[in-house]
Amino acid sequence: MIISSNHYVNLEATLFSGQCFRWISDPPWFYGVISNNLIKIREHPKGIEFFSTPTSETLLKDKIAEYFNLDENLDDIYSCINSDSRINTSIHLFQGMRILTQDPWECLISFICSSASNIKKIRRNIDSLTQYFGNKLYLDQQILNTFPTIQNIVEIDEDILRNLGLGYRSKYIKSTAQTILNQKIKIRTWENLNYQEGLDQLVYFKGIGDKIANCILLFSLNKKEAFPVDRWIEQILRNYYLTKSENKSLKTTASLRLWGMNHFGKYAGYANHYLFHYFRTQNK
DNA sequence: CAGGTC
DNA sequence: CCTGG
């Protein structure tokens, strides 16, 4: 099925810029899991074309459009954030790269896994989690798995997670799932929270600090003003944006994040992600 | 040391 | 603090 979009959708940049961790590329197709369905997708002159299983394309269409934020006006966003040469270059290099609206639970666990790690390892860790505790989905020659539920994670022993190579993150994954279950926290309702309420809720969990919380807000809770400050973004800000005195006074992740949110405005997260992807691919 | 956090 | 490139 084809879903039309008012702006080009750059699938490669969108799916492999570090906001999600388990899409597979088999040009021109990409395979991934959305809402417990295996999705096969490619770019199309009118937008995107996709197949799904087991749910029909018709029933899944809206969900896919939401995942890729297809109704978002990218030109409007670009004009809001395109205020300097670095952003401008990145926009031209990765025209059509979108910020996704992923499942918050999967996003949360994925970014707990991301702490002091690297993309390759994060992908391997999450892949292990889904292989051992998810359900298999088949399409063409691809086998992908659903993401384990909160209940699934609660039932897994911490040592098993450690054996999968998740290290010290294992106890954070366990305790987060346990807390959500025990306190009957409804993740569904998070999308109704504003930025600050969402941030407060997320950093409440052990293993989630300012950076990871902002990733979850940006990549799954539709908070485009969120501004995750990791080592890359911190270096970019310090090298290209901050004055000497700001470089001295801004020490914490949160203070840098507030500077970024203030400087780039309501689409700061888009500016963040374009800068992040640009510098990361440049320095490879 | 790595796309942090306690 | 785990793990691995």
PDB file of C-alpha atoms (C1' of nucleotides) in Angstrom:
ATOM      1  CA  MET A   1       0.000   0.000   0.000  1.00  0.00           C
ATOM      2  CA  ILE A   2       1.134   3.509  -0.797  1.00  0.00           C
ATOM      3  CA  ILE A   3       0.871   6.358   1.675  1.00  0.00           C
ATOM      4  CA  SER A   4       1.361   9.781   0.179  1.00  0.00           C
ATOM      5  CA  SER A   5       3.465  12.416   1.832  1.00  0.00           C
ATOM      6  CA  ASN A   6       3.764  16.125   1.129  1.00  0.00           C
ATOM      7  CA  HIS A   7       7.525  15.877   1.500  1.00  0.00           C
ATOM      8  CA  TYR A   8      10.223  13.371   0.536  1.00  0.00           C
ATOM      9  CA  VAL A   9      10.769  10.623   3.125  1.00  0.00           C
ATOM     10  CA  ASN A  10      14.444   9.738   3.491  1.00  0.00           C
ATOM     11  CA  LEU A  11      14.164   6.210   4.885  1.00  0.00           C
ATOM     12  CA  GLU A  12      17.891   5.482   5.073  1.00  0.00           C
ATOM     13  CA  ALA A  13      18.647   8.600   7.125  1.00  0.00           C
ATOM     14  CA  THR A  14      15.494   8.260   9.196  1.00  0.00           C
ATOM     15  CA  LEU A  15      15.988   4.622  10.134  1.00  0.00           C
ATOM     16  CA  PHE A  16      19.775   4.610  10.529  1.00  0.00           C
ATOM     17  CA  SER A  17      20.483   7.895  12.271  1.00  0.00           C
ATOM     18  CA  GLY A  18      20.448   6.375  15.733  1.00  0.00           C
ATOM     19  CA  GLN A  19      16.894   7.076  16.856  1.00  0.00           C
ATOM     20  CA  CYS A  20      15.802   3.435  16.449  1.00  0.00           C
ATOM     21  CA  PHE A  21      17.842   0.277  16.532  1.00  0.00           C
ATOM     22  CA  ARG A  22      16.307  -2.648  14.762  1.00  0.00           C
ATOM     23  CA  TRP A  23      15.520  -1.900  11.161  1.00  0.00           C
ATOM     24  CA  ILE A  24      17.152  -4.037   8.484  1.00  0.00           C
ATOM     25  CA  SER A  25      18.181  -2.677   5.089  1.00  0.00           C
ATOM     26  CA  ASP A  26      17.752  -4.779   1.954  1.00  0.00           C
ATOM     27  CA  PRO A  27      17.659  -2.137  -0.782  1.00  0.00           C
ATOM     28  CA  PRO A  28      15.325  -0.782  -1.844  1.00  0.00           C
ATOM     29  CA  TRP A  29      13.390  -2.308   1.029  1.00  0.00           C
ATOM     30  CA  PHE A  30      13.628  -1.867   4.765  1.00  0.00           C
ATOM     31  CA  TYR A  31      12.244  -4.381   7.253  1.00  0.00           C
ATOM     32  CA  GLY A  32      11.189  -3.502  10.781  1.00  0.00           C
ATOM     33  CA  VAL A  33       8.558  -4.006  13.451  1.00  0.00           C
ATOM     34  CA  ILE A  34       5.785  -1.528  14.205  1.00  0.00           C
ATOM     35  CA  SER A  35       2.897  -2.360  16.549  1.00  0.00           C
ATOM     36  CA  ASN A  36       3.866  -6.046  16.661  1.00  0.00           C
ATOM     37  CA  ASN A  37       3.732  -6.268  12.873  1.00  0.00           C
ATOM     38  CA  LEU A  38       6.542  -6.974  10.478  1.00  0.00           C
ATOM     39  CA  ILE A  39       6.717  -4.064   8.063  1.00  0.00           C
ATOM     40  CA  LYS A  40       8.393  -3.992   4.652  1.00  0.00           C
ATOM     41  CA  ILE A  41       8.773  -0.471   3.355  1.00  0.00           C
ATOM     42  CA  ARG A  42      10.426   1.558   0.603  1.00  0.00           C
ATOM     43  CA  GLU A  43      10.453   5.062  -0.743  1.00  0.00           C
ATOM     44  CA  HIS A  44       7.890   5.862  -3.424  1.00  0.00           C
ATOM     45  CA  PRO A  45       7.595   8.914  -5.703  1.00  0.00           C
ATOM     46  CA  LYS A  46       4.400   9.831  -3.858  1.00  0.00           C
ATOM     47  CA  GLY A  47       5.646   9.010  -0.378  1.00  0.00           C
ATOM     48  CA  ILE A  48       6.202   5.501   0.919  1.00  0.00           C
ATOM     49  CA  GLU A  49       5.060   2.002  -0.010  1.00  0.00           C
ATOM     50  CA  PHE A  50       4.678  -0.731   2.587  1.00  0.00           C
ATOM     51  CA  PHE A  51       3.540  -4.291   3.235  1.00  0.00           C
ATOM     52  CA  SER A  52       2.633  -5.670   6.648  1.00  0.00           C
ATOM     53  CA  THR A  53       1.981  -8.942   8.419  1.00  0.00           C
ATOM     54  CA  PRO A  54      -0.030 -10.264  10.182  1.00  0.00           C
ATOM     55  CA  THR A  55      -2.283  -7.159  10.271  1.00  0.00           C
ATOM     56  CA  SER A  56      -3.537  -5.897   6.899  1.00  0.00           C
ATOM     57  CA  GLU A  57      -2.052  -2.802   5.274  1.00  0.00           C
ATOM     58  CA  THR A  58      -5.444  -1.096   5.393  1.00  0.00           C
ATOM     59  CA  LEU A  59      -5.701  -1.425   9.166  1.00  0.00           C
ATOM     60  CA  LEU A  60      -2.092  -0.408   9.712  1.00  0.00           C
ATOM     61  CA  LYS A  61      -1.927   2.570   7.375  1.00  0.00           C
ATOM     62  CA  ASP A  62      -2.655   5.241   9.989  1.00  0.00           C
ATOM     63  CA  LYS A  63      -0.198   3.697  12.411  1.00  0.00           C
ATOM     64  CA  ILE A  64       2.585   3.759   9.808  1.00  0.00           C
ATOM     65  CA  ALA A  65       1.806   7.376   8.928  1.00  0.00           C
ATOM     66  CA  GLU A  66       1.990   8.248  12.606  1.00  0.00           C
ATOM     67  CA  TYR A  67       5.260   6.354  13.086  1.00  0.00           C
ATOM     68  CA  PHE A  68       6.905   8.344  10.290  1.00  0.00           C
ATOM     69  CA  ASN A  69       5.121  11.578  11.204  1.00  0.00           C
ATOM     70  CA  LEU A  70       3.971  11.957   7.620  1.00  0.00           C
ATOM     71  CA  ASP A  71       1.558  14.802   8.306  1.00  0.00           C
ATOM     72  CA  GLU A  72       4.313  16.920   9.807  1.00  0.00           C
ATOM     73  CA  ASN A  73       5.346  19.850   7.596  1.00  0.00           C
ATOM     74  CA  LEU A  74       9.086  19.388   7.134  1.00  0.00           C
ATOM     75  CA  ASP A  75       9.531  22.641   5.195  1.00  0.00           C
ATOM     76  CA  ASP A  76       8.014  24.538   8.066  1.00  0.00           C
ATOM     77  CA  ILE A  77      10.313  22.766  10.512  1.00  0.00           C
ATOM     78  CA  TYR A  78      13.361  23.438   8.342  1.00  0.00           C
ATOM     79  CA  SER A  79      12.589  27.135   8.142  1.00  0.00           C
ATOM     80  CA  CYS A  80      12.271  27.227  11.932  1.00  0.00           C
ATOM     81  CA  ILE A  81      15.654  25.628  12.648  1.00  0.00           C
ATOM     82  CA  ASN A  82      17.729  26.662   9.618  1.00  0.00           C
ATOM     83  CA  SER A  83      19.531  29.513  11.334  1.00  0.00           C
ATOM     84  CA  ASP A  84      23.188  28.697  10.679  1.00  0.00           C
ATOM     85  CA  SER A  85      25.489  27.043   8.159  1.00  0.00           C
ATOM     86  CA  ARG A  86      25.913  23.744  10.015  1.00  0.00           C
ATOM     87  CA  ILE A  87      22.179  23.121  10.270  1.00  0.00           C
ATOM     88  CA  ASN A  88      21.790  24.232   6.663  1.00  0.00           C
ATOM     89  CA  THR A  89      24.430  21.782   5.448  1.00  0.00           C
ATOM     90  CA  SER A  90      22.887  18.952   7.422  1.00  0.00           C
ATOM     91  CA  ILE A  91      19.403  19.680   6.086  1.00  0.00           C
ATOM     92  CA  HIS A  92      20.757  19.528   2.534  1.00  0.00           C
ATOM     93  CA  LEU A  93      22.691  16.319   3.180  1.00  0.00           C
ATOM     94  CA  PHE A  94      19.801  14.513   4.868  1.00  0.00           C
ATOM     95  CA  GLN A  95      16.781  16.096   3.239  1.00  0.00           C
ATOM     96  CA  GLY A  96      13.688  14.148   4.283  1.00  0.00           C
ATOM     97  CA  MET A  97      15.089  12.665   7.498  1.00  0.00           C
ATOM     98  CA  ARG A  98      12.270  12.495   9.998  1.00  0.00           C
ATOM     99  CA  ILE A  99      11.957  12.092  13.720  1.00  0.00           C
ATOM    100  CA  LEU A 100       9.855   9.031  14.427  1.00  0.00           C
ATOM    101  CA  THR A 101       7.034   8.414  16.855  1.00  0.00           C
ATOM    102  CA  GLN A 102       8.079   5.041  18.237  1.00  0.00           C
ATOM    103  CA  ASP A 103       6.474   2.899  20.898  1.00  0.00           C
ATOM    104  CA  PRO A 104       7.428   4.541  24.235  1.00  0.00           C
ATOM    105  CA  TRP A 105       8.060   1.259  26.055  1.00  0.00           C
ATOM    106  CA  GLU A 106      10.424  -0.072  23.394  1.00  0.00           C
ATOM    107  CA  CYS A 107      12.072   3.332  23.114  1.00  0.00           C
ATOM    108  CA  LEU A 108      12.560   3.521  26.872  1.00  0.00           C
ATOM    109  CA  ILE A 109      14.237   0.119  27.137  1.00  0.00           C
ATOM    110  CA  SER A 110      16.299   0.776  23.999  1.00  0.00           C
ATOM    111  CA  PHE A 111      17.751   3.983  25.368  1.00  0.00           C
ATOM    112  CA  ILE A 112      18.471   2.491  28.765  1.00  0.00           C
ATOM    113  CA  CYS A 113      20.537   0.022  26.728  1.00  0.00           C
ATOM    114  CA  SER A 114      22.265   2.921  24.966  1.00  0.00           C
ATOM    115  CA  SER A 115      24.037   4.252  28.040  1.00  0.00           C
ATOM    116  CA  ALA A 116      27.827   4.326  27.581  1.00  0.00           C
ATOM    117  CA  SER A 117      27.450   2.039  24.601  1.00  0.00           C
ATOM    118  CA  ASN A 118      27.637   2.280  20.817  1.00  0.00           C
ATOM    119  CA  ILE A 119      25.166   1.651  18.006  1.00  0.00           C
ATOM    120  CA  LYS A 120      26.534  -1.756  17.123  1.00  0.00           C
ATOM    121  CA  LYS A 121      26.320  -3.000  20.671  1.00  0.00           C
ATOM    122  CA  ILE A 122      22.920  -1.409  21.300  1.00  0.00           C
ATOM    123  CA  ARG A 123      21.567  -3.149  18.208  1.00  0.00           C
ATOM    124  CA  ARG A 124      22.997  -6.473  19.354  1.00  0.00           C
ATOM    125  CA  ASN A 125      21.588  -6.085  22.874  1.00  0.00           C
ATOM    126  CA  ILE A 126      18.098  -5.193  21.681  1.00  0.00           C
ATOM    127  CA  ASP A 127      18.204  -7.900  19.055  1.00  0.00           C
ATOM    128  CA  SER A 128      19.004 -10.453  21.786  1.00  0.00           C
ATOM    129  CA  LEU A 129      16.134  -9.189  23.931  1.00  0.00           C
ATOM    130  CA  THR A 130      13.634  -9.590  21.094  1.00  0.00           C
ATOM    131  CA  GLN A 131      15.004 -12.945  19.945  1.00  0.00           C
ATOM    132  CA  TYR A 132      14.817 -14.507  23.369  1.00  0.00           C
ATOM    133  CA  PHE A 133      11.634 -12.925  24.683  1.00  0.00           C
ATOM    134  CA  GLY A 134       9.623 -11.761  21.675  1.00  0.00           C
ATOM    135  CA  ASN A 135       7.511 -13.623  19.133  1.00  0.00           C
ATOM    136  CA  LYS A 136       8.737 -14.387  15.657  1.00  0.00           C
ATOM    137  CA  LEU A 137       7.299 -12.652  12.600  1.00  0.00           C
ATOM    138  CA  TYR A 138       7.985 -13.805   9.037  1.00  0.00           C
ATOM    139  CA  LEU A 139       7.963 -11.938   5.725  1.00  0.00           C
ATOM    140  CA  ASP A 140       9.979 -12.831   2.607  1.00  0.00           C
ATOM    141  CA  GLN A 141      13.238 -14.250   3.932  1.00  0.00           C
ATOM    142  CA  GLN A 142      13.196 -12.023   6.992  1.00  0.00           C
ATOM    143  CA  ILE A 143      12.516 -13.126  10.546  1.00  0.00           C
ATOM    144  CA  LEU A 144      12.004 -10.348  13.055  1.00  0.00           C
ATOM    145  CA  ASN A 145      10.587 -10.454  16.555  1.00  0.00           C
ATOM    146  CA  THR A 146       8.051  -8.467  18.530  1.00  0.00           C
ATOM    147  CA  PHE A 147       9.443  -6.485  21.437  1.00  0.00           C
ATOM    148  CA  PRO A 148       9.089  -8.115  24.882  1.00  0.00           C
ATOM    149  CA  THR A 149       6.250  -6.771  27.006  1.00  0.00           C
ATOM    150  CA  ILE A 150       6.608  -5.185  30.446  1.00  0.00           C
ATOM    151  CA  GLN A 151       5.366  -8.464  31.914  1.00  0.00           C
ATOM    152  CA  ASN A 152       7.977 -10.392  29.886  1.00  0.00           C
ATOM    153  CA  ILE A 153      10.817  -8.279  31.281  1.00  0.00           C
ATOM    154  CA  VAL A 154       9.555  -8.546  34.857  1.00  0.00           C
ATOM    155  CA  GLU A 155       9.650 -12.333  34.560  1.00  0.00           C
ATOM    156  CA  ILE A 156      13.232 -12.441  33.255  1.00  0.00           C
ATOM    157  CA  ASP A 157      15.985 -12.974  35.815  1.00  0.00           C
ATOM    158  CA  GLU A 158      18.562 -10.181  35.974  1.00  0.00           C
ATOM    159  CA  ASP A 159      21.374 -12.697  35.486  1.00  0.00           C
ATOM    160  CA  ILE A 160      19.873 -13.749  32.170  1.00  0.00           C
ATOM    161  CA  LEU A 161      19.953 -10.154  30.980  1.00  0.00           C
ATOM    162  CA  ARG A 162      23.580  -9.922  32.097  1.00  0.00           C
ATOM    163  CA  ASN A 163      24.358 -13.077  30.144  1.00  0.00           C
ATOM    164  CA  LEU A 164      22.955 -11.361  27.051  1.00  0.00           C
ATOM    165  CA  GLY A 165      25.689  -8.759  27.456  1.00  0.00           C
ATOM    166  CA  LEU A 166      23.562  -5.951  28.874  1.00  0.00           C
ATOM    167  CA  GLY A 167      25.911  -5.446  31.811  1.00  0.00           C
ATOM    168  CA  TYR A 168      25.014  -2.954  34.550  1.00  0.00           C
ATOM    169  CA  ARG A 169      22.007  -1.828  32.462  1.00  0.00           C
ATOM    170  CA  SER A 170      20.282  -5.115  33.355  1.00  0.00           C
ATOM    171  CA  LYS A 171      19.219  -3.968  36.798  1.00  0.00           C
ATOM    172  CA  TYR A 172      17.854  -0.689  35.368  1.00  0.00           C
ATOM    173  CA  ILE A 173      15.815  -2.587  32.786  1.00  0.00           C
ATOM    174  CA  LYS A 174      14.445  -4.903  35.456  1.00  0.00           C
ATOM    175  CA  SER A 175      13.676  -2.190  37.992  1.00  0.00           C
ATOM    176  CA  THR A 176      11.992   0.028  35.395  1.00  0.00           C
ATOM    177  CA  ALA A 177       9.688  -2.790  34.286  1.00  0.00           C
ATOM    178  CA  GLN A 178       9.019  -3.757  37.895  1.00  0.00           C
ATOM    179  CA  THR A 179       8.207  -0.157  38.870  1.00  0.00           C
ATOM    180  CA  ILE A 180       5.815   0.301  35.946  1.00  0.00           C
ATOM    181  CA  LEU A 181       4.015  -2.915  36.877  1.00  0.00           C
ATOM    182  CA  ASN A 182       3.942  -2.385  40.649  1.00  0.00           C
ATOM    183  CA  GLN A 183       2.773   1.200  40.466  1.00  0.00           C
ATOM    184  CA  LYS A 184       0.367   0.467  37.619  1.00  0.00           C
ATOM    185  CA  ILE A 185       1.940   3.254  35.551  1.00  0.00           C
ATOM    186  CA  LYS A 186       0.034   3.679  32.293  1.00  0.00           C
ATOM    187  CA  ILE A 187       2.519   4.383  29.508  1.00  0.00           C
ATOM    188  CA  ARG A 188      -0.408   5.074  27.156  1.00  0.00           C
ATOM    189  CA  THR A 189      -1.153   8.242  29.092  1.00  0.00           C
ATOM    190  CA  TRP A 190       2.356   9.655  28.707  1.00  0.00           C
ATOM    191  CA  GLU A 191       1.540  11.152  25.322  1.00  0.00           C
ATOM    192  CA  ASN A 192      -0.829  13.547  27.101  1.00  0.00           C
ATOM    193  CA  LEU A 193       1.888  14.903  29.373  1.00  0.00           C
ATOM    194  CA  ASN A 194       3.633  18.140  28.507  1.00  0.00           C
ATOM    195  CA  TYR A 195       7.412  18.257  28.127  1.00  0.00           C
ATOM    196  CA  GLN A 196       8.236  18.952  31.766  1.00  0.00           C
ATOM    197  CA  GLU A 197       5.733  16.432  33.140  1.00  0.00           C
ATOM    198  CA  GLY A 198       7.128  13.803  30.791  1.00  0.00           C
ATOM    199  CA  LEU A 199      10.697  14.602  31.794  1.00  0.00           C
ATOM    200  CA  ASP A 200       9.820  14.351  35.493  1.00  0.00           C
ATOM    201  CA  GLN A 201       8.077  11.012  34.970  1.00  0.00           C
ATOM    202  CA  LEU A 202      10.981   9.545  32.984  1.00  0.00           C
ATOM    203  CA  VAL A 203      13.920  10.589  35.184  1.00  0.00           C
ATOM    204  CA  TYR A 204      12.005   9.032  38.058  1.00  0.00           C
ATOM    205  CA  PHE A 205      13.159   5.628  36.790  1.00  0.00           C
ATOM    206  CA  LYS A 206      16.609   4.398  37.767  1.00  0.00           C
ATOM    207  CA  GLY A 207      18.911   4.315  34.771  1.00  0.00           C
ATOM    208  CA  ILE A 208      17.165   7.228  33.030  1.00  0.00           C
ATOM    209  CA  GLY A 209      18.805  10.626  33.378  1.00  0.00           C
ATOM    210  CA  ASP A 210      18.400  13.882  31.472  1.00  0.00           C
ATOM    211  CA  LYS A 211      19.888  12.644  28.185  1.00  0.00           C
ATOM    212  CA  ILE A 212      17.960   9.382  27.890  1.00  0.00           C
ATOM    213  CA  ALA A 213      14.726  11.003  29.049  1.00  0.00           C
ATOM    214  CA  ASN A 214      15.051  13.583  26.283  1.00  0.00           C
ATOM    215  CA  CYS A 215      15.626  10.819  23.720  1.00  0.00           C
ATOM    216  CA  ILE A 216      12.426   9.095  24.818  1.00  0.00           C
ATOM    217  CA  LEU A 217      10.476  12.381  24.781  1.00  0.00           C
ATOM    218  CA  LEU A 218      11.766  13.205  21.301  1.00  0.00           C
ATOM    219  CA  PHE A 219      11.629   9.808  19.600  1.00  0.00           C
ATOM    220  CA  SER A 220       8.430   8.380  21.085  1.00  0.00           C
ATOM    221  CA  LEU A 221       6.372  11.045  22.845  1.00  0.00           C
ATOM    222  CA  ASN A 222       6.234  13.647  20.107  1.00  0.00           C
ATOM    223  CA  LYS A 223       8.108  16.333  22.045  1.00  0.00           C
ATOM    224  CA  LYS A 224      10.020  18.014  19.234  1.00  0.00           C
ATOM    225  CA  GLU A 225      11.453  20.611  21.623  1.00  0.00           C
ATOM    226  CA  ALA A 226      13.327  17.878  23.534  1.00  0.00           C
ATOM    227  CA  PHE A 227      17.100  18.228  23.212  1.00  0.00           C
ATOM    228  CA  PRO A 228      19.185  15.186  24.225  1.00  0.00           C
ATOM    229  CA  VAL A 229      22.743  16.185  25.113  1.00  0.00           C
ATOM    230  CA  ASP A 230      25.180  13.352  24.535  1.00  0.00           C
ATOM    231  CA  ARG A 231      28.928  13.555  23.976  1.00  0.00           C
ATOM    232  CA  TRP A 232      28.485  14.503  20.308  1.00  0.00           C
ATOM    233  CA  ILE A 233      25.997  17.282  20.920  1.00  0.00           C
ATOM    234  CA  GLU A 234      28.010  18.598  23.848  1.00  0.00           C
ATOM    235  CA  GLN A 235      31.122  18.870  21.651  1.00  0.00           C
ATOM    236  CA  ILE A 236      29.171  20.530  18.838  1.00  0.00           C
ATOM    237  CA  LEU A 237      27.671  23.083  21.205  1.00  0.00           C
ATOM    238  CA  ARG A 238      31.000  23.840  22.864  1.00  0.00           C
ATOM    239  CA  ASN A 239      32.964  24.050  19.613  1.00  0.00           C
ATOM    240  CA  TYR A 240      30.526  25.963  17.421  1.00  0.00           C
ATOM    241  CA  TYR A 241      27.779  27.603  19.436  1.00  0.00           C
ATOM    242  CA  LEU A 242      28.753  28.625  22.964  1.00  0.00           C
ATOM    243  CA  THR A 243      30.697  31.745  23.878  1.00  0.00           C
ATOM    244  CA  LYS A 244      33.781  31.445  26.060  1.00  0.00           C
ATOM    245  CA  SER A 245      31.861  32.433  29.152  1.00  0.00           C
ATOM    246  CA  GLU A 246      28.962  30.107  28.346  1.00  0.00           C
ATOM    247  CA  ASN A 247      31.457  27.282  27.902  1.00  0.00           C
ATOM    248  CA  LYS A 248      32.673  27.948  31.418  1.00  0.00           C
ATOM    249  CA  SER A 249      29.333  28.426  33.106  1.00  0.00           C
ATOM    250  CA  LEU A 250      27.355  25.594  31.451  1.00  0.00           C
ATOM    251  CA  LYS A 251      28.604  22.423  33.082  1.00  0.00           C
ATOM    252  CA  THR A 252      25.726  19.977  33.452  1.00  0.00           C
ATOM    253  CA  THR A 253      23.844  18.060  30.770  1.00  0.00           C
ATOM    254  CA  ALA A 254      20.625  19.771  31.844  1.00  0.00           C
ATOM    255  CA  SER A 255      22.087  23.264  31.548  1.00  0.00           C
ATOM    256  CA  LEU A 256      23.380  22.543  28.046  1.00  0.00           C
ATOM    257  CA  ARG A 257      20.010  21.045  27.151  1.00  0.00           C
ATOM    258  CA  LEU A 258      18.207  24.180  28.330  1.00  0.00           C
ATOM    259  CA  TRP A 259      20.578  26.317  26.267  1.00  0.00           C
ATOM    260  CA  GLY A 260      19.806  24.208  23.197  1.00  0.00           C
ATOM    261  CA  MET A 261      16.048  24.310  23.750  1.00  0.00           C
ATOM    262  CA  ASN A 262      16.192  28.076  24.147  1.00  0.00           C
ATOM    263  CA  HIS A 263      18.449  28.628  21.149  1.00  0.00           C
ATOM    264  CA  PHE A 264      16.706  26.352  18.647  1.00  0.00           C
ATOM    265  CA  GLY A 265      13.111  26.763  19.808  1.00  0.00           C
ATOM    266  CA  LYS A 266      10.091  24.503  19.463  1.00  0.00           C
ATOM    267  CA  TYR A 267      11.808  22.179  16.959  1.00  0.00           C
ATOM    268  CA  ALA A 268      15.085  22.004  18.890  1.00  0.00           C
ATOM    269  CA  GLY A 269      14.925  18.216  18.701  1.00  0.00           C
ATOM    270  CA  TYR A 270      15.021  18.332  14.914  1.00  0.00           C
ATOM    271  CA  ALA A 271      18.019  20.677  14.989  1.00  0.00           C
ATOM    272  CA  ASN A 272      19.642  18.348  17.496  1.00  0.00           C
ATOM    273  CA  HIS A 273      19.116  15.251  15.379  1.00  0.00           C
ATOM    274  CA  TYR A 274      20.283  16.846  12.126  1.00  0.00           C
ATOM    275  CA  LEU A 275      23.439  18.144  13.828  1.00  0.00           C
ATOM    276  CA  PHE A 276      24.013  14.820  15.535  1.00  0.00           C
ATOM    277  CA  HIS A 277      23.692  12.798  12.355  1.00  0.00           C
ATOM    278  CA  TYR A 278      25.740  15.262  10.312  1.00  0.00           C
ATOM    279  CA  PHE A 279      28.705  15.307  12.679  1.00  0.00           C
ATOM    280  CA  ARG A 280      28.575  11.614  13.374  1.00  0.00           C
ATOM    281  CA  THR A 281      28.700  10.709   9.684  1.00  0.00           C
ATOM    282  CA  GLN A 282      31.386  13.324   8.979  1.00  0.00           C
ATOM    283  CA  ASN A 283      33.767  12.007  11.594  1.00  0.00           C
ATOM    284  CA  LYS A 284      33.511   8.386  10.604  1.00  0.00           C
TER     285      LYS A 284
ATOM    286  C1'  DC B   1      37.021   5.277  26.213  1.00  0.00           C
ATOM    287  C1'  DA B   2      32.049   4.433  24.269  1.00  0.00           C
ATOM    288  C1'  DG B   3      25.447   8.129  22.178  1.00  0.00           C
ATOM    289  C1'  DG B   4      25.109   8.005  30.886  1.00  0.00           C
ATOM    290  C1'  DT B   5      23.649   7.328  35.470  1.00  0.00           C
ATOM    291  C1'  DC B   6      23.778   6.488  40.316  1.00  0.00           C
TER     292       DC B   6
ATOM    293  C1'  DC C   1      29.613   0.221  36.858  1.00  0.00           C
ATOM    294  C1'  DC C   2      29.324  -4.198  32.300  1.00  0.00           C
ATOM    295  C1'  DT C   3      31.250  -5.128  28.066  1.00  0.00           C
ATOM    296  C1'  DG C   4      33.934  -4.925  23.897  1.00  0.00           C
ATOM    297  C1'  DG C   5      36.418  -2.673  19.875  1.00  0.00           C
TER     298       DG C   5
END
